[in-house]
Short mmCIF file of C-alpha atoms in Angstrom, two decimals:
data_model
loop_
_atom_site.label_atom_id
_atom_site.label_comp_id
_atom_site.label_asym_id
_atom_site.label_seq_id
_atom_site.Cartn_x
_atom_site.Cartn_y
_atom_site.Cartn_z
CA MET A 1 13.86 -23.90 -12.05
CA LYS A 2 17.50 -24.46 -11.19
CA ILE A 3 18.87 -21.34 -9.52
CA VAL A 4 22.46 -20.79 -8.35
CA ILE A 5 22.81 -18.11 -5.65
CA LEU A 6 26.19 -16.56 -4.84
CA GLY A 7 26.53 -15.22 -1.31
CA ALA A 8 24.98 -16.67 1.86
CA GLY A 9 24.53 -13.35 3.66
CA GLN A 10 21.14 -12.14 4.85
CA VAL A 11 19.85 -11.48 1.32
CA GLY A 12 21.25 -14.68 -0.22
CA GLY A 13 20.11 -16.86 2.69
CA SER A 14 16.62 -15.33 2.80
CA LEU A 15 16.26 -15.64 -0.98
CA ALA A 16 17.33 -19.30 -0.88
CA GLU A 17 14.80 -19.98 1.88
CA SER A 18 12.02 -18.26 -0.06
CA LEU A 19 12.73 -19.99 -3.37
CA ALA A 20 13.36 -23.44 -1.87
CA SER A 21 9.90 -23.36 -0.29
CA GLU A 22 8.48 -22.93 -3.82
CA ARG A 23 10.04 -26.22 -4.99
CA ASN A 24 12.92 -24.77 -6.98
CA ASP A 25 16.31 -26.51 -7.23
CA ILE A 26 18.59 -24.13 -5.28
CA VAL A 27 22.39 -24.28 -4.89
CA LEU A 28 24.09 -21.69 -2.66
CA ILE A 29 27.79 -20.79 -2.94
CA ASP A 30 29.77 -19.03 -0.20
CA SER A 31 33.24 -19.21 1.33
CA ASP A 32 31.81 -19.50 4.87
CA GLU A 33 31.29 -23.24 5.48
CA LYS A 34 29.68 -22.72 8.91
CA THR A 35 26.94 -20.46 7.47
CA LEU A 36 26.33 -22.91 4.62
CA ARG A 37 25.97 -25.83 7.08
CA GLU A 38 23.45 -23.91 9.17
CA LEU A 39 21.38 -23.04 6.10
CA ARG A 40 21.52 -26.60 4.71
CA ASP A 41 20.36 -28.01 8.06
CA ARG A 42 17.39 -25.62 8.04
CA ILE A 43 16.25 -25.66 4.39
CA ASP A 44 16.34 -28.12 1.48
CA ILE A 45 19.13 -26.66 -0.69
CA GLY A 46 22.48 -27.69 -2.13
CA VAL A 47 25.59 -25.87 -0.91
CA VAL A 48 29.12 -25.44 -2.29
CA ALA A 49 31.96 -23.87 -0.31
CA GLY A 50 34.41 -21.76 -2.29
CA HIS A 51 35.04 -18.52 -4.14
CA ALA A 52 31.80 -17.50 -5.85
CA SER A 53 33.29 -16.42 -9.20
CA HIS A 54 35.72 -19.33 -9.77
CA PRO A 55 34.64 -21.46 -12.76
CA ASP A 56 35.43 -24.78 -11.02
CA ILE A 57 33.27 -23.80 -8.03
CA LEU A 58 30.45 -22.68 -10.33
CA LEU A 59 30.67 -26.01 -12.19
CA GLU A 60 30.48 -27.92 -8.92
CA ALA A 61 27.26 -26.03 -8.20
CA GLY A 62 25.82 -27.10 -11.56
CA ILE A 63 26.03 -23.76 -13.35
CA ASP A 64 26.16 -25.50 -16.76
CA ASP A 65 22.45 -26.35 -16.58
CA ALA A 66 21.22 -23.47 -14.38
CA ASP A 67 18.29 -21.30 -15.49
CA ILE A 68 19.25 -18.30 -13.34
CA LEU A 69 22.36 -17.01 -11.59
CA VAL A 70 21.78 -14.60 -8.68
CA ALA A 71 25.01 -12.90 -7.55
CA VAL A 72 24.47 -11.23 -4.16
CA THR A 73 27.88 -11.47 -2.49
CA ASN A 74 29.10 -8.40 -0.59
CA ASN A 75 31.65 -7.67 -3.33
CA ASP A 76 30.50 -5.89 -6.52
CA GLU A 77 33.53 -7.07 -8.49
CA THR A 78 32.90 -10.72 -7.57
CA ASN A 79 29.26 -10.37 -8.65
CA MET A 80 30.25 -8.83 -12.00
CA ALA A 81 32.98 -11.40 -12.68
CA ALA A 82 30.62 -14.28 -11.87
CA CYS A 83 28.00 -12.97 -14.34
CA GLN A 84 30.67 -12.60 -17.04
CA ILE A 85 31.92 -16.16 -16.48
CA ALA A 86 28.37 -17.57 -16.34
CA HIS A 87 27.69 -15.93 -19.72
CA SER A 88 31.00 -16.60 -21.51
CA LEU A 89 31.61 -20.17 -20.36
CA PHE A 90 28.19 -21.57 -19.50
CA ARG A 91 25.60 -19.46 -21.38
CA VAL A 92 23.35 -19.09 -18.34
CA PRO A 93 20.09 -17.54 -19.69
CA THR A 94 19.42 -15.03 -16.87
CA LYS A 95 22.03 -13.31 -14.72
CA ILE A 96 21.03 -11.06 -11.79
CA ALA A 97 23.57 -9.11 -9.76
CA ARG A 98 23.52 -6.84 -6.73
CA ILE A 99 25.71 -3.80 -7.43
CA ARG A 100 26.18 -1.26 -4.64
CA ALA A 101 28.80 1.23 -5.81
CA ALA A 102 27.24 4.31 -7.39
CA SER A 103 30.42 4.75 -9.48
CA TYR A 104 29.45 1.59 -11.42
CA LEU A 105 25.74 2.33 -11.58
CA GLN A 106 26.20 5.73 -13.20
CA TYR A 107 27.52 4.00 -16.34
CA PRO A 108 24.63 1.75 -17.48
CA GLN A 109 26.46 0.92 -20.73
CA LEU A 110 28.86 -1.12 -18.55
CA PHE A 111 26.15 -3.75 -18.23
CA ASP A 112 25.13 -4.07 -21.87
CA PRO A 113 25.20 -7.63 -23.33
CA GLY A 114 28.39 -6.76 -25.21
CA ALA A 115 30.14 -5.54 -22.04
CA ILE A 116 29.44 -7.13 -18.62
CA PRO A 117 26.37 -9.23 -19.41
CA ILE A 118 24.07 -8.64 -16.42
CA ASP A 119 20.38 -8.96 -17.28
CA VAL A 120 19.03 -7.43 -14.06
CA LEU A 121 20.84 -4.98 -11.77
CA ILE A 122 19.72 -4.71 -8.15
CA SER A 123 20.84 -1.68 -6.14
CA PRO A 124 19.78 -1.99 -2.46
CA GLU A 125 20.69 1.64 -1.80
CA GLN A 126 18.44 2.83 -4.61
CA LEU A 127 15.56 0.59 -3.51
CA VAL A 128 15.77 1.76 0.11
CA SER A 129 16.02 5.47 -0.78
CA GLU A 130 12.97 5.16 -3.08
CA TYR A 131 11.07 3.34 -0.33
CA ILE A 132 11.84 6.05 2.27
CA ALA A 133 10.92 8.79 -0.22
CA ARG A 134 7.45 7.19 -0.63
CA LEU A 135 7.02 7.13 3.17
CA MET A 136 7.95 10.82 3.28
CA GLU A 137 5.24 11.61 0.73
CA ASN A 138 2.60 9.85 2.87
CA PRO A 139 2.95 10.96 6.52
CA GLY A 140 1.43 8.37 8.86
CA ALA A 141 1.91 5.39 6.53
CA LEU A 142 3.86 2.33 7.73
CA GLN A 143 4.51 1.04 4.22
CA VAL A 144 3.91 2.45 0.74
CA LEU A 145 4.38 0.18 -2.29
CA ASP A 146 4.10 1.18 -5.94
CA PHE A 147 2.40 -0.82 -8.69
CA ALA A 148 1.87 -0.08 -12.38
CA ALA A 149 4.60 2.58 -12.43
CA GLY A 150 3.14 4.31 -9.37
CA GLN A 151 -0.44 4.63 -10.62
CA VAL A 152 -1.67 2.31 -7.86
CA GLN A 153 -0.30 2.09 -4.33
CA LEU A 154 -0.66 -0.43 -1.54
CA VAL A 155 -0.44 1.34 1.82
CA ALA A 156 -0.21 -0.03 5.35
CA VAL A 157 -1.52 2.24 8.09
CA ARG A 158 -2.20 1.83 11.81
CA ALA A 159 -5.86 2.50 12.62
CA VAL A 160 -6.18 5.05 15.45
CA GLN A 161 -9.10 5.73 17.78
CA GLY A 162 -11.03 8.69 16.37
CA GLY A 163 -10.59 7.69 12.72
CA PRO A 164 -14.07 7.81 11.05
CA LEU A 165 -13.94 4.11 10.06
CA VAL A 166 -12.57 2.81 13.38
CA GLY A 167 -15.30 0.86 15.20
CA HIS A 168 -17.36 0.51 12.00
CA GLN A 169 -17.83 -2.24 9.42
CA LEU A 170 -15.81 -1.99 6.21
CA ARG A 171 -18.94 -1.61 4.08
CA TYR A 172 -19.38 1.79 5.79
CA LEU A 173 -16.33 3.04 3.87
CA ARG A 174 -18.19 2.91 0.54
CA GLN A 175 -21.12 4.89 1.96
CA HIS A 176 -18.85 7.43 3.60
CA MET A 177 -16.65 8.00 0.52
CA PRO A 178 -18.86 7.33 -2.51
CA LYS A 179 -16.46 9.10 -4.91
CA VAL A 180 -13.30 7.27 -3.77
CA ASP A 181 -12.79 3.64 -4.74
CA THR A 182 -10.52 1.50 -2.58
CA ARG A 183 -10.17 -2.06 -1.35
CA VAL A 184 -8.86 -3.28 1.98
CA ALA A 185 -6.60 -6.20 1.05
CA ALA A 186 -5.75 -7.44 4.55
CA ILE A 187 -5.90 -6.53 8.22
CA TYR A 188 -3.36 -7.60 10.82
CA ARG A 189 -4.70 -7.61 14.38
CA ARG A 190 -2.20 -8.45 17.12
CA ASN A 191 0.07 -9.83 14.37
CA SER A 192 -2.56 -12.28 13.04
CA PRO A 193 -4.04 -11.82 9.53
CA ILE A 194 -7.75 -11.24 9.00
CA ILE A 195 -9.28 -11.66 5.54
CA PRO A 196 -11.55 -8.60 5.30
CA GLN A 197 -15.26 -8.97 4.56
CA GLY A 198 -17.96 -6.30 4.33
CA ASP A 199 -18.96 -6.91 7.95
CA THR A 200 -15.40 -6.82 9.33
CA VAL A 201 -15.10 -4.14 12.01
CA ILE A 202 -11.90 -2.04 12.09
CA GLU A 203 -10.42 -1.79 15.59
CA ALA A 204 -7.93 0.75 16.94
CA GLY A 205 -4.42 -0.68 16.61
CA ASP A 206 -5.21 -2.73 13.48
CA GLU A 207 -2.57 -2.64 10.74
CA VAL A 208 -4.68 -2.10 7.63
CA PHE A 209 -3.38 -2.75 4.09
CA PHE A 210 -5.46 -0.97 1.48
CA ILE A 211 -5.03 -0.41 -2.24
CA ALA A 212 -6.15 2.64 -4.20
CA ALA A 213 -5.21 4.94 -7.04
CA ARG A 214 -2.29 7.16 -6.03
CA ALA A 215 -4.48 10.30 -6.00
CA ASP A 216 -6.90 8.71 -3.47
CA ILE A 217 -4.37 7.48 -0.88
CA ARG A 218 -4.59 10.46 1.47
CA ALA A 219 -8.41 10.42 1.42
CA VAL A 220 -8.49 6.74 2.43
CA MET A 221 -5.86 7.24 5.14
CA SER A 222 -8.05 9.97 6.66
CA GLU A 223 -10.75 7.33 7.33
CA LEU A 224 -8.40 5.31 9.53
CA ARG A 225 -6.52 8.01 11.43
CA ARG A 226 -6.25 11.77 11.70
CA LEU A 227 -4.15 13.00 8.78
CA GLU A 228 -0.71 14.18 9.73
CA GLN A 229 0.70 17.43 8.41
CA GLY A 230 3.29 17.13 5.67
CA TYR A 231 6.93 16.87 6.65
CA LYS A 232 9.30 19.83 6.22
CA ARG A 233 12.41 19.40 8.38
CA VAL A 234 14.50 16.23 8.08
CA ILE A 235 17.68 15.06 9.83
CA ILE A 236 19.57 12.12 8.29
CA ALA A 237 22.05 10.28 10.51
CA GLY A 238 24.71 8.68 8.33
CA GLY A 239 26.16 10.01 5.10
CA GLY A 240 26.87 6.67 3.46
CA ASN A 241 25.49 5.58 0.08
CA ILE A 242 21.87 5.46 1.28
CA GLY A 243 22.09 8.74 3.20
CA LEU A 244 23.66 10.57 0.27
CA ARG A 245 21.24 9.13 -2.29
CA LEU A 246 18.24 10.01 -0.10
CA ALA A 247 19.48 13.54 0.60
CA HIS A 248 19.79 14.04 -3.18
CA ARG A 249 16.14 13.03 -3.56
CA LEU A 250 14.80 15.09 -0.68
CA GLU A 251 16.77 18.34 -0.65
CA ALA A 252 14.67 20.07 -3.31
CA ARG A 253 11.44 19.58 -1.31
CA TYR A 254 12.54 19.45 2.34
CA SER A 255 14.96 21.20 4.67
CA VAL A 256 17.64 18.49 5.03
CA LYS A 257 20.49 18.18 7.54
CA ILE A 258 22.85 15.21 7.38
CA ILE A 259 25.10 14.12 10.28
CA GLU A 260 28.28 12.17 9.46
CA ARG A 261 31.16 11.04 11.74
CA SER A 262 33.89 11.00 9.08
CA HIS A 263 35.40 14.40 8.30
CA ASP A 264 36.55 13.29 4.82
CA ARG A 265 33.07 11.97 4.04
CA CYS A 266 31.57 15.28 5.20
CA ILE A 267 33.71 17.12 2.63
CA HIS A 268 32.51 14.70 -0.08
CA LEU A 269 28.87 15.16 0.97
CA SER A 270 29.15 18.95 0.92
CA GLU A 271 30.53 18.76 -2.64
CA GLU A 272 27.78 16.39 -3.82
CA LEU A 273 24.76 18.09 -2.21
CA SER A 274 23.36 21.48 -3.20
CA ASN A 275 20.82 22.48 -0.54
CA SER A 276 21.55 20.19 2.41
CA ILE A 277 23.45 21.18 5.57
CA VAL A 278 26.27 18.72 6.36
CA LEU A 279 27.19 18.37 10.05
CA HIS A 280 30.35 16.67 11.31
CA GLY A 281 29.62 14.70 14.47
CA SER A 282 27.76 11.80 16.05
CA ALA A 283 24.00 11.36 15.75
CA SER A 284 23.95 10.09 19.35
CA ASP A 285 25.50 13.34 20.63
CA GLN A 286 22.67 14.89 22.64
CA ASP A 287 24.22 18.36 22.61
CA LEU A 288 24.55 18.31 18.81
CA LEU A 289 20.93 17.21 18.36
CA LEU A 290 19.67 19.92 20.70
CA GLU A 291 21.84 22.51 18.96
CA GLU A 292 20.23 21.50 15.64
CA ASN A 293 16.70 21.88 17.07
CA ILE A 294 15.79 18.19 17.14
CA GLU A 295 12.54 19.12 18.91
CA ASP A 296 11.39 20.92 15.73
CA THR A 297 12.42 18.07 13.40
CA ASP A 298 9.60 16.31 11.55
CA VAL A 299 11.55 13.16 10.59
CA PHE A 300 14.77 11.72 12.00
CA LEU A 301 16.26 9.01 9.75
CA ALA A 302 19.01 6.76 11.16
CA LEU A 303 20.73 5.26 8.10
CA THR A 304 24.21 4.19 9.20
CA ASN A 305 25.55 0.64 8.69
CA ASP A 306 25.37 -0.04 12.44
CA ASP A 307 22.00 -1.36 13.67
CA GLU A 308 22.72 -0.62 17.33
CA ALA A 309 23.83 2.94 16.55
CA ASN A 310 20.68 3.47 14.47
CA ILE A 311 18.44 2.18 17.26
CA MET A 312 20.11 4.24 19.99
CA SER A 313 20.24 7.51 18.00
CA SER A 314 16.57 7.05 17.00
CA LEU A 315 15.51 6.48 20.62
CA LEU A 316 17.46 9.56 21.68
CA ALA A 317 15.97 11.70 18.89
CA LYS A 318 12.45 10.60 19.84
CA ARG A 319 13.05 11.36 23.52
CA LEU A 320 14.34 14.81 22.59
CA GLY A 321 11.17 15.61 20.64
CA ALA A 322 11.54 14.46 17.02
CA ARG A 323 8.04 13.96 15.60
CA LYS A 324 8.78 10.76 13.64
CA VAL A 325 11.82 8.47 13.72
CA MET A 326 12.77 5.77 11.20
CA ALA A 327 15.75 3.43 11.54
CA LEU A 328 17.54 1.21 9.04
CA ILE A 329 17.75 -2.27 10.59
CA ASN A 330 19.74 -5.05 8.87
CA ASN A 331 19.28 -7.69 11.56
CA ARG A 332 15.84 -9.26 10.99
CA ALA A 333 15.57 -10.26 14.66
CA TYR A 334 15.67 -6.57 15.65
CA VAL A 335 12.92 -5.40 13.29
CA ASP A 336 10.02 -6.86 15.30
CA LEU A 337 11.62 -5.75 18.56
CA VAL A 338 11.79 -2.05 17.72
CA GLN A 339 8.98 -1.24 15.25
CA GLY A 340 5.89 0.44 16.65
CA GLY A 341 7.42 1.42 19.99
CA GLU A 342 9.55 4.53 20.29
CA ILE A 343 10.82 3.86 16.76
CA ASP A 344 7.95 4.51 14.37
CA ILE A 345 9.25 2.58 11.35
CA ALA A 346 12.03 -0.01 11.09
CA ILE A 347 13.29 -0.26 7.51
CA SER A 348 14.66 -3.63 6.35
CA PRO A 349 16.91 -3.33 3.27
CA GLN A 350 16.80 -7.12 2.90
CA GLN A 351 13.02 -7.14 2.53
CA ASN A 352 13.17 -4.47 -0.18
CA THR A 353 15.96 -6.28 -2.03
CA ILE A 354 14.35 -9.72 -1.85
CA GLY A 355 11.06 -8.42 -3.29
CA SER A 356 12.95 -6.97 -6.24
CA LEU A 357 14.88 -10.23 -6.76
CA LEU A 358 11.72 -12.35 -6.59
CA THR A 359 10.18 -10.26 -9.37
CA HIS A 360 12.78 -11.64 -11.77
CA VAL A 361 12.93 -15.29 -10.69
CA ARG A 362 9.22 -16.08 -10.48
CA ARG A 363 7.31 -17.85 -13.23
CA GLY A 364 4.63 -15.99 -15.16
CA ASP A 365 4.84 -12.40 -16.33
CA MET A 366 5.61 -10.79 -12.96
CA VAL A 367 6.12 -7.02 -12.99
CA ASN A 368 6.45 -6.43 -9.24
CA VAL A 369 6.83 -8.59 -6.15
CA HIS A 370 6.82 -6.93 -2.72
CA SER A 371 7.74 -8.94 0.35
CA LEU A 372 5.62 -7.96 3.39
CA ARG A 373 5.39 -8.74 7.08
CA ARG A 374 9.02 -9.93 7.28
CA GLY A 375 8.51 -12.23 4.30
CA ALA A 376 5.32 -13.96 5.49
CA ALA A 377 3.06 -12.13 3.00
CA GLU A 378 3.46 -10.82 -0.55
CA ALA A 379 1.89 -8.37 -2.94
CA ILE A 380 2.30 -9.26 -6.62
CA GLU A 381 1.68 -7.44 -9.89
CA VAL A 382 1.24 -9.94 -12.73
CA ILE A 383 0.11 -9.50 -16.34
CA ALA A 384 -2.82 -11.61 -17.57
CA HIS A 385 -2.20 -13.24 -20.97
CA GLY A 386 -4.17 -15.46 -23.31
CA ASP A 387 -7.92 -15.61 -23.85
CA GLN A 388 -10.92 -17.34 -22.30
CA ARG A 389 -9.83 -20.71 -23.75
CA THR A 390 -6.17 -20.61 -22.72
CA SER A 391 -6.27 -18.68 -19.45
CA LYS A 392 -7.82 -19.38 -16.05
CA VAL A 393 -8.31 -15.65 -15.39
CA VAL A 394 -8.92 -13.80 -18.70
CA GLY A 395 -12.62 -13.32 -19.48
CA ARG A 396 -13.66 -14.22 -15.94
CA LYS A 397 -15.23 -12.14 -13.20
CA ILE A 398 -13.05 -11.77 -10.13
CA GLU A 399 -15.61 -13.68 -8.05
CA ASP A 400 -15.22 -16.68 -10.42
CA ILE A 401 -11.40 -16.86 -10.27
CA ASP A 402 -10.07 -19.79 -8.22
CA LEU A 403 -7.78 -17.85 -5.89
CA PRO A 404 -6.03 -19.74 -3.08
CA GLU A 405 -7.08 -19.20 0.52
CA GLY A 406 -5.87 -15.87 1.86
CA ALA A 407 -5.34 -14.32 -1.59
CA ALA A 408 -7.24 -11.28 -2.83
CA ILE A 409 -7.12 -9.31 -6.06
CA GLY A 410 -6.84 -5.67 -5.03
CA ALA A 411 -6.84 -3.77 -8.31
CA ILE A 412 -6.43 -4.00 -12.07
CA VAL A 413 -4.62 -1.50 -14.28
CA ARG A 414 -5.82 -1.58 -17.90
CA GLU A 415 -4.40 0.23 -20.93
CA THR A 416 -7.08 1.90 -23.07
CA ASP A 417 -7.03 4.32 -26.02
CA GLN A 418 -7.44 7.14 -23.48
CA GLY A 419 -4.50 5.92 -21.35
CA SER A 420 -4.25 3.78 -18.22
CA GLU A 421 -7.40 3.00 -16.24
CA VAL A 422 -7.29 1.92 -12.58
CA LEU A 423 -10.06 -0.52 -11.63
CA ILE A 424 -10.40 -1.36 -7.94
CA ALA A 425 -11.25 -5.05 -7.78
CA HIS A 426 -14.93 -5.72 -7.09
CA ASP A 427 -16.56 -9.11 -7.66
CA ASP A 428 -18.16 -8.18 -11.01
CA VAL A 429 -14.98 -6.80 -12.65
CA VAL A 430 -13.90 -8.98 -15.61
CA VAL A 431 -10.17 -9.56 -16.24
CA GLN A 432 -9.04 -8.83 -19.80
CA THR A 433 -5.88 -9.86 -21.64
CA ASP A 434 -2.84 -7.65 -20.86
CA ASP A 435 -4.41 -6.39 -17.61
CA HIS A 436 -1.96 -5.73 -14.78
CA VAL A 437 -3.51 -7.61 -11.85
CA ILE A 438 -2.42 -6.82 -8.29
CA VAL A 439 -2.77 -9.75 -5.89
CA PHE A 440 -2.27 -9.68 -2.10
CA LEU A 441 -1.28 -12.95 -0.36
CA VAL A 442 -1.37 -13.17 3.43
CA ASP A 443 0.52 -16.49 3.13
CA ARG A 444 3.46 -16.48 0.72
CA ARG A 445 3.31 -20.29 0.45
CA HIS A 446 0.38 -19.92 -1.97
CA THR A 447 2.46 -17.93 -4.48
CA ARG A 448 2.99 -21.00 -6.67
CA HIS A 449 -0.79 -21.40 -7.01
CA VAL A 450 -1.08 -17.79 -8.20
CA GLU A 451 1.78 -18.28 -10.69
CA GLN A 452 0.04 -21.34 -12.16
CA LEU A 453 -3.26 -19.47 -12.29
CA PHE A 454 -1.76 -16.83 -14.59
CA GLN A 455 0.19 -19.21 -16.83
CA VAL A 456 -1.22 -19.69 -20.33
CA GLY A 457 -2.00 -23.25 -21.42
CA PHE A 458 -3.25 -24.77 -24.68
CA SER A 459 -6.75 -25.18 -23.28
CA PHE A 460 -8.43 -25.51 -19.93
CA PHE A 461 -11.56 -27.18 -21.28
#
């Protein structure tokens, strides 16, 4: 496909890198010529320097025969104007835009085809707040990803000495929990992937990705580590868009305090929130944290726009006794440095955003794409179409499907007359038409193979 991307920031650059590796024709527009040169030297893409919404610049990028426009500049108005121009002048079939301001997002009719014609809206703040909320619901998890409208979840958890399954082969899990069905999709040991087999032994320190029905997640986690008590007391550092949105989500279930430096923003937060306590001050002020009983806090969330401030306030909160600390980290180079040490979870908004974008630019009927392990791995939800003559997957047992190396089907969600049925993927399960199939790839480079596998042809005989 020909895809024009507006904005060469961390999201735009990472998306271009991801899509170019899948043999798409990518052109990237940005006003920063130095950034464009660096990206062009590193990856096989076209670049155009200029204002992203100007028609002449869009034409130079080949917008007149583009399949998709992805507008991810840092300016909402530029993104909206570019989508309008792409529609009105060039009839681009699919227009995707990142919109950050909640004041726009609260009026969905703004983005109807007859108004500002954006086919897919991406809100990083919404994606990140939903992601953190899932982590809050599953204490001890490193990642929690939803599939099939939340009926199935893929969870990453660190195996800890003393967990019933640690030191045992995976096949022991079935014997130990005969009433709970789950599948271990991948194991990362010292940052290297292991494709799990029945005789694979779980070691302490392994990062284990497993998939199960939502109701069974806690039971499976208990096999890998001692279950943590649920969270109650939360401190959020930073009352920006993400902090406010998250506080809205959490305040009905948790005791929430939010620390914000700006006095005017504190007034706005206190007007917007019903049950949260708003504190004016700095999250790296030790006296303030002690005054607010940081040692009794279950989760400290550093969500400002400043990576260094988030890291330092998280380290301070942990040293002062916070049970769990999570930090928002925009710089990808920092994520690996800080996660798993004093900071329990480093949250990358780019990784969340890119997964959502990839869902809409991939071939095949993709419902969800989640980018994992800093973009090296992926988890995909794709719908199987066709029949046994026209599909390479429908009517076949999972063991007979020609999956690429390092790929595993984790689960299938099937609609029946009685409602949705979750089938954990075992070798003898047969894929049916319209099944939602969840595939885990330890190497994202094999995504194209999976796309082709699920495409319907005239006949494969």
